[in-house]
Coordinates of C-alpha atoms and ligand atoms in Angstrom, one line a residue:
X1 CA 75.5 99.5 107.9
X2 CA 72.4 98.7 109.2
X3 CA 72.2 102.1 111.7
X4 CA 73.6 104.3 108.6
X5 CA 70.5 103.0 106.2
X6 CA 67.9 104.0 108.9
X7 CA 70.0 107.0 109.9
X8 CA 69.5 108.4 105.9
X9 CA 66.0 107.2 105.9
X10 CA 65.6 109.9 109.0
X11 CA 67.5 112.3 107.6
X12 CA 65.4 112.0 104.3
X13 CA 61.6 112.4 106.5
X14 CA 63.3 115.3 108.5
X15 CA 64.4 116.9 105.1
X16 CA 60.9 116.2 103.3
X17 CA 59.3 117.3 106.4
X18 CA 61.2 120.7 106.3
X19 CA 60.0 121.1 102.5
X20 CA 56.4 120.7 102.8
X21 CA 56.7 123.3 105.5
X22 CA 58.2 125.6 103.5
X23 CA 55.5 124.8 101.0
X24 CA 52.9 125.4 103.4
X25 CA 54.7 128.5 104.4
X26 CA 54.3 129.5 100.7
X27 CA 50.7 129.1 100.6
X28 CA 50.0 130.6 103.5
X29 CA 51.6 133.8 101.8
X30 CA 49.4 133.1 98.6
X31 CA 46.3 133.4 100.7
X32 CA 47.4 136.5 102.2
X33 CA 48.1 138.2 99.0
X34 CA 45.0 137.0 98.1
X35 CA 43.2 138.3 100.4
X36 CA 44.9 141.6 99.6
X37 CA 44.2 141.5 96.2
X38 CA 40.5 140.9 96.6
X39 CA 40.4 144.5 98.9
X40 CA 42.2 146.3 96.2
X41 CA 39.6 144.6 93.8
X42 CA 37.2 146.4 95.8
X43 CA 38.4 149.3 96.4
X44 CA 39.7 149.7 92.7
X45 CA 35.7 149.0 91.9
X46 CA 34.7 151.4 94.1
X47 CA 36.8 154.1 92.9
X48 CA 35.4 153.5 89.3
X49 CA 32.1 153.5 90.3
X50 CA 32.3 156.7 92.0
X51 CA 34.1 157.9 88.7
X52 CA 30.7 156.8 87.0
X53 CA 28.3 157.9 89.4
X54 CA 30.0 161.5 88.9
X55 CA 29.6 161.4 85.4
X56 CA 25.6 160.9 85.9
X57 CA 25.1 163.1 88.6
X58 CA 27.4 165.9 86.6
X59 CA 24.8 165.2 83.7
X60 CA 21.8 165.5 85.9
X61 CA 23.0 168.5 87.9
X62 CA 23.3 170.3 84.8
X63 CA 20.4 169.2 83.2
X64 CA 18.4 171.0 86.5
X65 CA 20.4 173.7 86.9
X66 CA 20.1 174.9 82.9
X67 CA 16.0 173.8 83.4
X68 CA 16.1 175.8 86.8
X69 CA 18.1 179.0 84.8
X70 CA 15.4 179.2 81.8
X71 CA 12.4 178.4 84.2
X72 CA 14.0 181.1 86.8
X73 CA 16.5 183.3 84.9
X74 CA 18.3 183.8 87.5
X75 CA 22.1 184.3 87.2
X76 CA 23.4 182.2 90.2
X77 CA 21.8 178.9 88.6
X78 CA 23.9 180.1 85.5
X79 CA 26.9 180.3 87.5
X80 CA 27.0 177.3 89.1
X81 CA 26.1 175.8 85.6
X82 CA 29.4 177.3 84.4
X83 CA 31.3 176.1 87.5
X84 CA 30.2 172.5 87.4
X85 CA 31.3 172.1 83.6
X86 CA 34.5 173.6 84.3
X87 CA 35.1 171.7 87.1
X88 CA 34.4 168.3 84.6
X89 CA 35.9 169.8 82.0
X90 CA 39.3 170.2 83.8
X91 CA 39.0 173.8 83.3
X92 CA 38.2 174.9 87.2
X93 CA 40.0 172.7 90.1
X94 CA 38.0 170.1 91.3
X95 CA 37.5 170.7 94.9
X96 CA 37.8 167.5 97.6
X97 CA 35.1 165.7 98.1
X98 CA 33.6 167.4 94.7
X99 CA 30.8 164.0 94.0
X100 CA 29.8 163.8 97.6
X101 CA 28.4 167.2 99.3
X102 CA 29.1 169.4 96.8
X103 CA 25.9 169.6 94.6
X104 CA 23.6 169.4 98.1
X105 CA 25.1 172.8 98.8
X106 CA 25.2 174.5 95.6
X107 CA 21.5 174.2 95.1
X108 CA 20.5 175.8 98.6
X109 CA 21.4 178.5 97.1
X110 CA 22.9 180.5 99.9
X111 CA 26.1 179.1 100.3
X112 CA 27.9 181.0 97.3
X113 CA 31.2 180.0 97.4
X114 CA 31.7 176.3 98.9
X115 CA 34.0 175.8 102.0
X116 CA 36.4 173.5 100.5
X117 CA 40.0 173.2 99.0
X118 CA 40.3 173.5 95.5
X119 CA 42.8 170.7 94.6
X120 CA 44.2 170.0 90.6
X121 CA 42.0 170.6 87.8
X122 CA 41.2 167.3 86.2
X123 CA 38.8 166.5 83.8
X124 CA 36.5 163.9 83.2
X125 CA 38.4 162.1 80.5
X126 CA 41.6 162.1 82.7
X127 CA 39.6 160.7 85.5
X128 CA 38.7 157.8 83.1
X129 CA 42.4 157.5 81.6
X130 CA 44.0 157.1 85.8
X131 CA 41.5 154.4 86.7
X132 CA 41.7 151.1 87.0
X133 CA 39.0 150.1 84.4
X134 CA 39.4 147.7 81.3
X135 CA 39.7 148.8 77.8
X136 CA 35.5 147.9 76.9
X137 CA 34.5 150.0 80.1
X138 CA 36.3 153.1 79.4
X139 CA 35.4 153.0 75.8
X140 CA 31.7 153.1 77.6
X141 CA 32.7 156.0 79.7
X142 CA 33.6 157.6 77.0
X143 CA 30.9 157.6 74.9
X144 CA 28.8 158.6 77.7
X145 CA 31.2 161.7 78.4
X146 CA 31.1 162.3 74.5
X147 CA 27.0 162.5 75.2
X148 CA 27.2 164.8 77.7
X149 CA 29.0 166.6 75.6
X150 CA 26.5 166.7 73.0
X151 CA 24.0 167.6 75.7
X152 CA 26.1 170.2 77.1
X153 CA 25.7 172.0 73.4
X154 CA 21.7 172.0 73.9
X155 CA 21.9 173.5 77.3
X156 CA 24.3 176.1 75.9
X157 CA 22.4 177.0 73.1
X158 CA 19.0 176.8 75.4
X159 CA 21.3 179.9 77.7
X160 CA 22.0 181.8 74.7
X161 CA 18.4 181.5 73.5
X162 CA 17.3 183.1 76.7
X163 CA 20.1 185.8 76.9
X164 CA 19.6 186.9 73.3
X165 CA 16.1 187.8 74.1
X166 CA 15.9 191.7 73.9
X167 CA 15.1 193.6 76.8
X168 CA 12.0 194.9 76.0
X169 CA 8.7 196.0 77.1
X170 CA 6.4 194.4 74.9
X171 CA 6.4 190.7 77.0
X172 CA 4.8 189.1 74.0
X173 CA 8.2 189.0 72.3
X174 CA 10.4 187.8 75.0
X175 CA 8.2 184.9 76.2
X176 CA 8.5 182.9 73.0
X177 CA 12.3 183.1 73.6
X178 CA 12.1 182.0 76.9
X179 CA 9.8 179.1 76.2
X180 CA 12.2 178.4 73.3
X181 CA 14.9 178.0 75.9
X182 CA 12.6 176.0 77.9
X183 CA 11.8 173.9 74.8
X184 CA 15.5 173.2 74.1
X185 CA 16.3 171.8 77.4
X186 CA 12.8 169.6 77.8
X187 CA 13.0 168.6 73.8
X188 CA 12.6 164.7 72.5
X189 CA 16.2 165.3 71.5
X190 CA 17.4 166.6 74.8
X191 CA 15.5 163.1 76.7
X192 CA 17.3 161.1 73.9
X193 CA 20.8 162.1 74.4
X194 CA 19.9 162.2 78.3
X195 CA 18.8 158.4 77.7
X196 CA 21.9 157.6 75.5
X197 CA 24.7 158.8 78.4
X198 CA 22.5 156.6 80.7
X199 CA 22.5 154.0 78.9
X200 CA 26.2 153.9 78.1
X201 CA 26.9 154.8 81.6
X202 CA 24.7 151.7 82.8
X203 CA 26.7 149.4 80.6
X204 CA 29.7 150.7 82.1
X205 CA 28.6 149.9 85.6
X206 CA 27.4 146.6 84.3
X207 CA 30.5 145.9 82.4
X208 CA 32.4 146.7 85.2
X209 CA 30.5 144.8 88.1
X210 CA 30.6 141.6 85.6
X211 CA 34.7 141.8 85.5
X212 CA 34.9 142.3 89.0
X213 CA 32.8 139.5 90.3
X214 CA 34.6 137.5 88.0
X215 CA 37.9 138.8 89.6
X216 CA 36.8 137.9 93.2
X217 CA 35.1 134.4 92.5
X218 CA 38.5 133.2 90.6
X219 CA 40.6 134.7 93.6
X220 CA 38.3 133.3 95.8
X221 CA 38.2 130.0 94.2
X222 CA 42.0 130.2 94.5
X223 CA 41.9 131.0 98.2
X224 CA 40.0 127.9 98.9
X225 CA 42.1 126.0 96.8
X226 CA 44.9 127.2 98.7
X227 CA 43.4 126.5 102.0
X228 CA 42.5 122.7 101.0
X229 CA 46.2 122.3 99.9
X230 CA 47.1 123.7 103.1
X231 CA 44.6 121.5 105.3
X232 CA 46.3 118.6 103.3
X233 CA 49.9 119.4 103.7
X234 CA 49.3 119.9 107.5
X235 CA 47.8 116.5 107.4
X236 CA 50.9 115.1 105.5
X237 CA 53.2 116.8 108.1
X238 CA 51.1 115.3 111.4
X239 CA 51.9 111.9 109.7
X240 CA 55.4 112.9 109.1
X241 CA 56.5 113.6 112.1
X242 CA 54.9 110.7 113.8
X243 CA 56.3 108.7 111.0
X244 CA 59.9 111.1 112.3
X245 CA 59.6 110.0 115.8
X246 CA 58.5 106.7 115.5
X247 CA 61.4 106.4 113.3
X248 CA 63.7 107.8 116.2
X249 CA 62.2 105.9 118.9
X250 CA 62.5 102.6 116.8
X251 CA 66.4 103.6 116.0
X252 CA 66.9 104.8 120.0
X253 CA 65.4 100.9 120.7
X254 CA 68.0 100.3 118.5
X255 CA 70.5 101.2 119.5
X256 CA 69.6 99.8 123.1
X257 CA 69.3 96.8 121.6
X258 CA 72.4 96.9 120.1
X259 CA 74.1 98.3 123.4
X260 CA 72.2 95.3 125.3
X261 CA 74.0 92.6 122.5
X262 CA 77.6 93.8 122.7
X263 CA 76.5 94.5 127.2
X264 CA 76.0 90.8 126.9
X265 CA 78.8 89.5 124.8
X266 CA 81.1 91.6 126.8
X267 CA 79.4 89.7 129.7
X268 CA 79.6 86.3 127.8
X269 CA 83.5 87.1 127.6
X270 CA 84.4 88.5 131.1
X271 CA 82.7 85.4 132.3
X272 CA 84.8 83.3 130.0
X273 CA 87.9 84.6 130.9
X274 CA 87.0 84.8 134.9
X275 CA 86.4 81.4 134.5
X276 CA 90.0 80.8 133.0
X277 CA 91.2 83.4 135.5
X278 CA 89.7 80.9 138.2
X279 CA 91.7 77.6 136.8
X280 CA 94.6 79.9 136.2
X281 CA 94.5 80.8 140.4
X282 CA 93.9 77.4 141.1
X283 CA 96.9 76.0 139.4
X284 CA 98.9 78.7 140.7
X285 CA 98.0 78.6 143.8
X286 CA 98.7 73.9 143.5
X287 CA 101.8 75.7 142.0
X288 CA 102.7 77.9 144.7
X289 CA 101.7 75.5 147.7
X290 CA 104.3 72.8 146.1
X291 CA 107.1 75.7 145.5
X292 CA 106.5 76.7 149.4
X293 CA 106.5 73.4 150.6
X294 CA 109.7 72.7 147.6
X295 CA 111.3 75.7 149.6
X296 CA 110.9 75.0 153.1
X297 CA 111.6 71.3 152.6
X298 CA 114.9 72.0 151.1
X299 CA 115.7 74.8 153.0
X300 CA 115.2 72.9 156.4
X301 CA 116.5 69.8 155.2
X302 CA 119.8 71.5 154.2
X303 CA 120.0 73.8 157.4
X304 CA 120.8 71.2 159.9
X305 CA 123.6 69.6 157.6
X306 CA 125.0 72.8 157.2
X307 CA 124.9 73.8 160.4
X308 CA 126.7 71.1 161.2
X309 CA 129.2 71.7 158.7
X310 CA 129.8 74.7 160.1
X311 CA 130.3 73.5 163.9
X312 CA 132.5 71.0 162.7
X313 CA 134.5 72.7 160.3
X314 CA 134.9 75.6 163.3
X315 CA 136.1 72.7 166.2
X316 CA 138.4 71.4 163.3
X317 CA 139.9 74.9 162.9
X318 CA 140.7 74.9 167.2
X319 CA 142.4 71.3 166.3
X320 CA 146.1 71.9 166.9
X321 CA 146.9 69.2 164.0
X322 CA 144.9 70.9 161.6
X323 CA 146.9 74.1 162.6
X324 CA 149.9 72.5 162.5
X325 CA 149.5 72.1 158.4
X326 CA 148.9 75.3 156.8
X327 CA 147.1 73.4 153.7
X328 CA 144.3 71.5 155.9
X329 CA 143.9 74.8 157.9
X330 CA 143.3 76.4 154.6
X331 CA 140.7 73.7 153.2
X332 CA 138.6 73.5 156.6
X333 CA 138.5 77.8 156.1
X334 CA 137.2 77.1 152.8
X335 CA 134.7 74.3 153.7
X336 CA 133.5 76.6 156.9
X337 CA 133.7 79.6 154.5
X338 CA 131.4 78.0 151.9
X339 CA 128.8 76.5 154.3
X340 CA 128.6 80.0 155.8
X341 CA 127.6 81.3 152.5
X342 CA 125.6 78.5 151.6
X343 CA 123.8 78.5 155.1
X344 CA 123.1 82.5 154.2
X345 CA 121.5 81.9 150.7
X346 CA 119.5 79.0 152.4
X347 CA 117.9 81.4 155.2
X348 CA 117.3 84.3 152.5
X349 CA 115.3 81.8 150.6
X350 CA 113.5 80.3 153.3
X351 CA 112.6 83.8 154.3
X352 CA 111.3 84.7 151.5
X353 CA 108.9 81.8 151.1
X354 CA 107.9 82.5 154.4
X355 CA 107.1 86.1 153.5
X356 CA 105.2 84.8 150.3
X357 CA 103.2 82.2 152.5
X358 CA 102.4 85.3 154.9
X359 CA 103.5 83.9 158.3
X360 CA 106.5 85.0 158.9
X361 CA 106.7 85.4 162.3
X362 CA 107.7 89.0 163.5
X363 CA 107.7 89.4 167.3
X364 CA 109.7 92.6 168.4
X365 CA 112.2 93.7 171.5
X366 CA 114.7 95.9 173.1
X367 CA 118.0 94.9 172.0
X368 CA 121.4 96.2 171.7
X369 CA 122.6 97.4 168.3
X370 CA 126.2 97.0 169.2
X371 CA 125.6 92.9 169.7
X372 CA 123.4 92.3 166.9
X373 CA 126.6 94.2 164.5
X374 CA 129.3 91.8 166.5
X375 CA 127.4 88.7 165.9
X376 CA 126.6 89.4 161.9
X377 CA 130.6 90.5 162.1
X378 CA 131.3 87.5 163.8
X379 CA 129.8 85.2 161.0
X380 CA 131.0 87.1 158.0
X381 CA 134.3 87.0 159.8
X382 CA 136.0 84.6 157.7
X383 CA 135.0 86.4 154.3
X384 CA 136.1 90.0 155.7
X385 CA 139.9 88.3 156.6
X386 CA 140.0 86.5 153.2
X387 CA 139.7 89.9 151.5
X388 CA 141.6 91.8 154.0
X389 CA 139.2 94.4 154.4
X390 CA 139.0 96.5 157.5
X391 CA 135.3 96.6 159.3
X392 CA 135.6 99.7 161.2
X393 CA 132.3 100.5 163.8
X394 CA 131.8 103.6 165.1
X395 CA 128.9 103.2 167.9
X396 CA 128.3 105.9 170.4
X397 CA 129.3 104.7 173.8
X398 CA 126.5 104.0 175.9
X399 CA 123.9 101.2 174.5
X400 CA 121.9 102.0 171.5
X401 CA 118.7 100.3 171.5
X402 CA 116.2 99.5 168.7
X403 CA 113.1 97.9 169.3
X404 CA 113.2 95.4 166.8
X405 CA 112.8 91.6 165.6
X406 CA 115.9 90.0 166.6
X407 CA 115.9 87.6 163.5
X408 CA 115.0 90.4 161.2
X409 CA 117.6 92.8 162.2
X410 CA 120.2 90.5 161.8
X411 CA 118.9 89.5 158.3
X412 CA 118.9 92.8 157.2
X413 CA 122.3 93.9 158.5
X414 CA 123.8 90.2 157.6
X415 CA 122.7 91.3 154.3
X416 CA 124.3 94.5 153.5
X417 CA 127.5 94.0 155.5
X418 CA 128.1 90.5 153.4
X419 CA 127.0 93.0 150.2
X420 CA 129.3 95.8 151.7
X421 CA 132.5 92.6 151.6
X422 CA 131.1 91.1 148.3
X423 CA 131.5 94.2 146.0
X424 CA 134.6 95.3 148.1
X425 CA 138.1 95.2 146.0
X426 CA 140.2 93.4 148.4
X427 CA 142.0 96.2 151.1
X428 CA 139.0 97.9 150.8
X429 CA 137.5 99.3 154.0
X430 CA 134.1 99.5 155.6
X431 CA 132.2 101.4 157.7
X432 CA 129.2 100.9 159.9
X433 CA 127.8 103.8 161.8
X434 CA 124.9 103.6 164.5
X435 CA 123.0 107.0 165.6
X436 CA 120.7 108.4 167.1
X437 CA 118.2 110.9 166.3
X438 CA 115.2 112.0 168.4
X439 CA 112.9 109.2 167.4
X440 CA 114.9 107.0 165.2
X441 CA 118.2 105.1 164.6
X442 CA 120.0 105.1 161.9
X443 CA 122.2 102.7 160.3
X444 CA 124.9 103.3 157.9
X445 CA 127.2 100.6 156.1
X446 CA 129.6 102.3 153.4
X447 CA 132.2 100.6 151.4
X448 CA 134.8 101.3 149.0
X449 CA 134.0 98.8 146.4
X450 CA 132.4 98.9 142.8
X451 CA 129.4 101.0 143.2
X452 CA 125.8 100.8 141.4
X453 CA 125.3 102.1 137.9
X454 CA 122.8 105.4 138.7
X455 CA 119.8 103.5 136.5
X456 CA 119.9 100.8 138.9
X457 CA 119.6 102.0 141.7
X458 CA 116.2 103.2 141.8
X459 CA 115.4 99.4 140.7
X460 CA 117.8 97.7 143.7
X461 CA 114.8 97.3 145.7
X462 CA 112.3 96.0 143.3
X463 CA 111.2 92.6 143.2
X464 CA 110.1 93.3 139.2
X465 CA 114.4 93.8 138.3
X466 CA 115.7 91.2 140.6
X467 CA 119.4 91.0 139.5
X468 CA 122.6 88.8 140.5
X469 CA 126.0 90.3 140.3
X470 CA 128.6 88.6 141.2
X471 CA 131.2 89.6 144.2
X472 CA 134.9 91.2 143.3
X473 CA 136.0 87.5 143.7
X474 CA 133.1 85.6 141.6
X475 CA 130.8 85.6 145.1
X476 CA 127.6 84.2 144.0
X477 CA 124.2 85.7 145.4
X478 CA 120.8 85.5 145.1
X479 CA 119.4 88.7 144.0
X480 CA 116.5 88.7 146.9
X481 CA 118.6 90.2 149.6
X482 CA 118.0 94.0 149.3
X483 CA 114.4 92.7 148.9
X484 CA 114.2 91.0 151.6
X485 CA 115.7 93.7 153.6
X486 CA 113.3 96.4 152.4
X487 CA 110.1 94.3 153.3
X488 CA 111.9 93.5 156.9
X489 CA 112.3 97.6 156.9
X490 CA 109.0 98.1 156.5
X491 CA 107.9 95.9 158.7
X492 CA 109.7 98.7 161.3
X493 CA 107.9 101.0 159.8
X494 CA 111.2 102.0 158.7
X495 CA 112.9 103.3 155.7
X496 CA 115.7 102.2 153.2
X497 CA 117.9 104.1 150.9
X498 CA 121.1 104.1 148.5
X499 CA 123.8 106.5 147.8
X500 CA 126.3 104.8 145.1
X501 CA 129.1 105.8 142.8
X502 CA 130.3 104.1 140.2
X503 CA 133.9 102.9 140.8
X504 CA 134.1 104.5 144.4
X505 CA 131.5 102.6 146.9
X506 CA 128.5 102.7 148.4
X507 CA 126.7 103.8 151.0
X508 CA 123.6 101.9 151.8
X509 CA 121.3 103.8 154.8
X510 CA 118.6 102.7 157.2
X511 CA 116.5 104.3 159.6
X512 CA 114.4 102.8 162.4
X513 CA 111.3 104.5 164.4
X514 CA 111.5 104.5 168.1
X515 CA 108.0 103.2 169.8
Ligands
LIG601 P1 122.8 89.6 145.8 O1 122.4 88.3 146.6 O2 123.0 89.4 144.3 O3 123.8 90.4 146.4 P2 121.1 91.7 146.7 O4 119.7 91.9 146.7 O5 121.7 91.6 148.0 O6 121.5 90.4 145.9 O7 121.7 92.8 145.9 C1 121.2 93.1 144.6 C2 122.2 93.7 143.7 O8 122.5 95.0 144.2 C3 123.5 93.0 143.7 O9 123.5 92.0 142.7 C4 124.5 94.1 143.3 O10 124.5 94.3 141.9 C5 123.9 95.4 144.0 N1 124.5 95.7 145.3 C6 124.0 95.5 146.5 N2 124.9 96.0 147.4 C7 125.9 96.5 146.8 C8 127.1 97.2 147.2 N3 127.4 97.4 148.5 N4 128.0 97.6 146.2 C9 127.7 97.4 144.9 N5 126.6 96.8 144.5 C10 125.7 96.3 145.4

């Protein structure tokens, strides 16, 4: 709960963060248009201004060149007269860069026709009506154009003036008309009307330079205002994201800390249950000392009375009185019979606490398979008769030898043969084969009793599913003899395995290295 809370509280910085960015990013833009608008400002003034400025010079130009016509009467001043007001009046096409060069080169009087391209014809008043001027400025313009209009008239009638004068030799006549002409375009009214279009056209400019400047300083007022907003909000994003990482590094610590706490506790509990792991070890291994020293005790104390069970059962059986009554032979069979079996189970289980207490002993030699098989026959004799089952051996001629533990060999074939008789139906019949291979022997004991279910047998030999089944006639067992057999196996270096049917015997085979 705790890492979730500061988990939002990071997500909300690194989402505000993103924002003010974005808001930055925003004003960054503002300034930029800003800074665009203020050029087109310019420019827009500029274009105006030249708009103006052609209106006055248009004026003046004419005013000189109808003075220089009536002072001069020569045509080409009147031409250019002509051309000039057409070209304002929309009526001739105003050629490029008509306000800049083109009046310096009309009145030098040789270029006649000027060099340049004529482009649309546009008048003065559709000049005005295309630029970008307010509503007060253009009405100036106007009036200044409607001025110039009047002015226009004066020169006009100062040029007819001057042409109507007849052609004629008495001078005395045709000077008045030219100093008429003259007159006309130097008259009070002429200097008032010139005044008037200057005056308008100076209110224009003024007019226009007041708007502008306003323009610019509220633009420019909004630029810096943008820029301070800007100079904050970077501030507020340097805090952010040291506020963002501080946050992170304080979470990270966190979660260290939080890693070191359940390290520890995990810690705190292996140690715990180490601990009861130790007094669990220690009362197993009381436990297991007392079952070893349990096992061997009983297992040598009741050794020697059963071994002398057995001798003295086995001299009673060579007593001709006990032969002599079929019932005591029987009973001394039984009581030899028994302590055989009981004798067996004893040495399994003292082997097997042996094996568990690790010192076993295991000393190895040349021997003959053929007398280790008689002597294990020899002992199980008496159960192999009582079932009437035929042992048959097949054992190349010639002696087979194994190098083995004497003690262990016979253990592990004492233990399947007596298996081989205990699951054996009675006539049944066994086999034990001996052979040899290049660098082994193998051992073979089949029978032809019950069998083993197929999911038991890959369990036979595991200590995990020890089982006791007992033999065709209620034989008891232990359940550790394939076990034990197994581990003596291995101690060879050999190897163990079953092949079983259910109902029709099986074959248990061995193999043993050669060193
Ligand atoms: P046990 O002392 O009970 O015979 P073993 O370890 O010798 O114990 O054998 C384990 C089990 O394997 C037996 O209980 C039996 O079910 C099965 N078994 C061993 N040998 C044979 C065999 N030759 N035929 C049928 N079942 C066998």
């Amino acid at each position: 709960m705790f890492y979730k809370d500061k988990y939002l509280a990071l997500t909300v910085k690194i989402i505000s963060l993103a924002i003010i960015i974005v808001v930055v990013i925003f004003f960054f833009y503002k300034i930029y248009q800003g800074e665009n608008t203020y050029s087109q400002i310019l420019d827009d003034k500029f274009k105006s201004e030249k708009i103006i400025n052609e209106i006055r010079q248009n004026s003046e130009d004419l005013t000189r060149l109808a003075r220089l016509y009536t002072n001069t009467k020569d045509t080409l001043y009147k031409n250019q007269y002509f051309e000039i007001l057409n070209i304002s009046k929309g009526v001739s096409p105003r050629p490029e860069n008509f306000n800049r060069v083109y009046w310096g080169i009309l009145t030098t009087k040789e270029q006649q026709d000027p060099p340049f391209i004529k482009t649309i014809k546009k008048s003065g008043s559709q000049l005005i009506a295309t630029a970008k001027l307010d509503t007060l400025e253009k009405e100036r313009i106007s009036n200044a154009l409607n001025y110039s209009l009047l002015l226009t008239q004066l020169e006009i009638e100062a040029l007819h003036v001057l042409e109507e004068a007849p052609t004629s030799l008495n001078t005395l006549e045709a000077v008045p008309n030219q100093t008429k002409a003259i007159d006309l375009v130097n008259s009070e009214d002429y200097h008032k009307r010139v005044i008037l279009i200057m005056k308008e056209l100076n209110k224009a400019y003024a007019l226009l330079e007041t708007r502008t400047t306003k323009e610019l300083s509220t633009l420019e007022s909004e630029i810096k205002k943008s820029i301070i907003i800007i100079s904050v909000l970077l501030f507020i994003i340097i805090l952010t994201i040291v506020v963002i990482i501080q946050s992170a590094l304080q979470l990270k610590k966190g979660t260290i800390d939080q890693l070191q706490i359940s390290v520890q506790n995990k810690t705190k509990k292996l140690n715990e249950s180490l601990m009861i792991n130790r007094e669990i070890t220690k009362d197993l291994q009381t436990l297991n000392i007392s079952k070893d020293l349990f096992f061997s005790i009983i297992a040598h104390d009741l050794k020697g009375p059963f071994n002398s069970l057995i001798g003295f059962s086995t001299l009673l059986l060579d007593d001709p009185v006990v032969n002599e009554h079929e019932e005591l032979k029987e009973s001394v069979q039984i009581i030899k019979s028994s302590s055989q079996n009981t004798f067996e189970l004893l040495q399994n289980l003292l082997n097997w606490a042996q094996i568990q207490k690790g010192n076993l002993p295991f000393t190895r030699e040349n021997l003959k398979i053929d007398d280790i098989v008689n002597n294990v026959l020899k002992v199980l004799s008496y159960q192999s008769m009582h079932k009437n089952i035929e042992i048959k051996t097949i054992i190349p001629d010639g002696p087979i030898l194994v190098y083995a533990d004497k003690d262990m060999l016979s253990t592990i074939l004492r233990n399947l043969i007596s298996n081989a008789i205990k699951y054996s139906h009675k006539n049944g019949t066994i086999e034990i084969i001996c052979e040899k291979t290049t660098n082994a022997v193998n051992i073979i004991i089949s029978d032809t009793g019950i069998g083993i279910p197929e999911e038991r047998i890959k369990k036979l030999f595991d200590f995990q599913y020890v089982q006791k089944t007992r033999g065709t006639q209620g034989e008891k067992g232990t359940g550790l003899g394939l076990i034990l057999t197994k581990d003596f196996i291995q101690r060879h270096h050999g190897a163990i395995w079953v092949e079983s049917e259910l109902g029709k015997g099986s074959k248990f085979t061995f193999t043993l290295p050669d060193f």
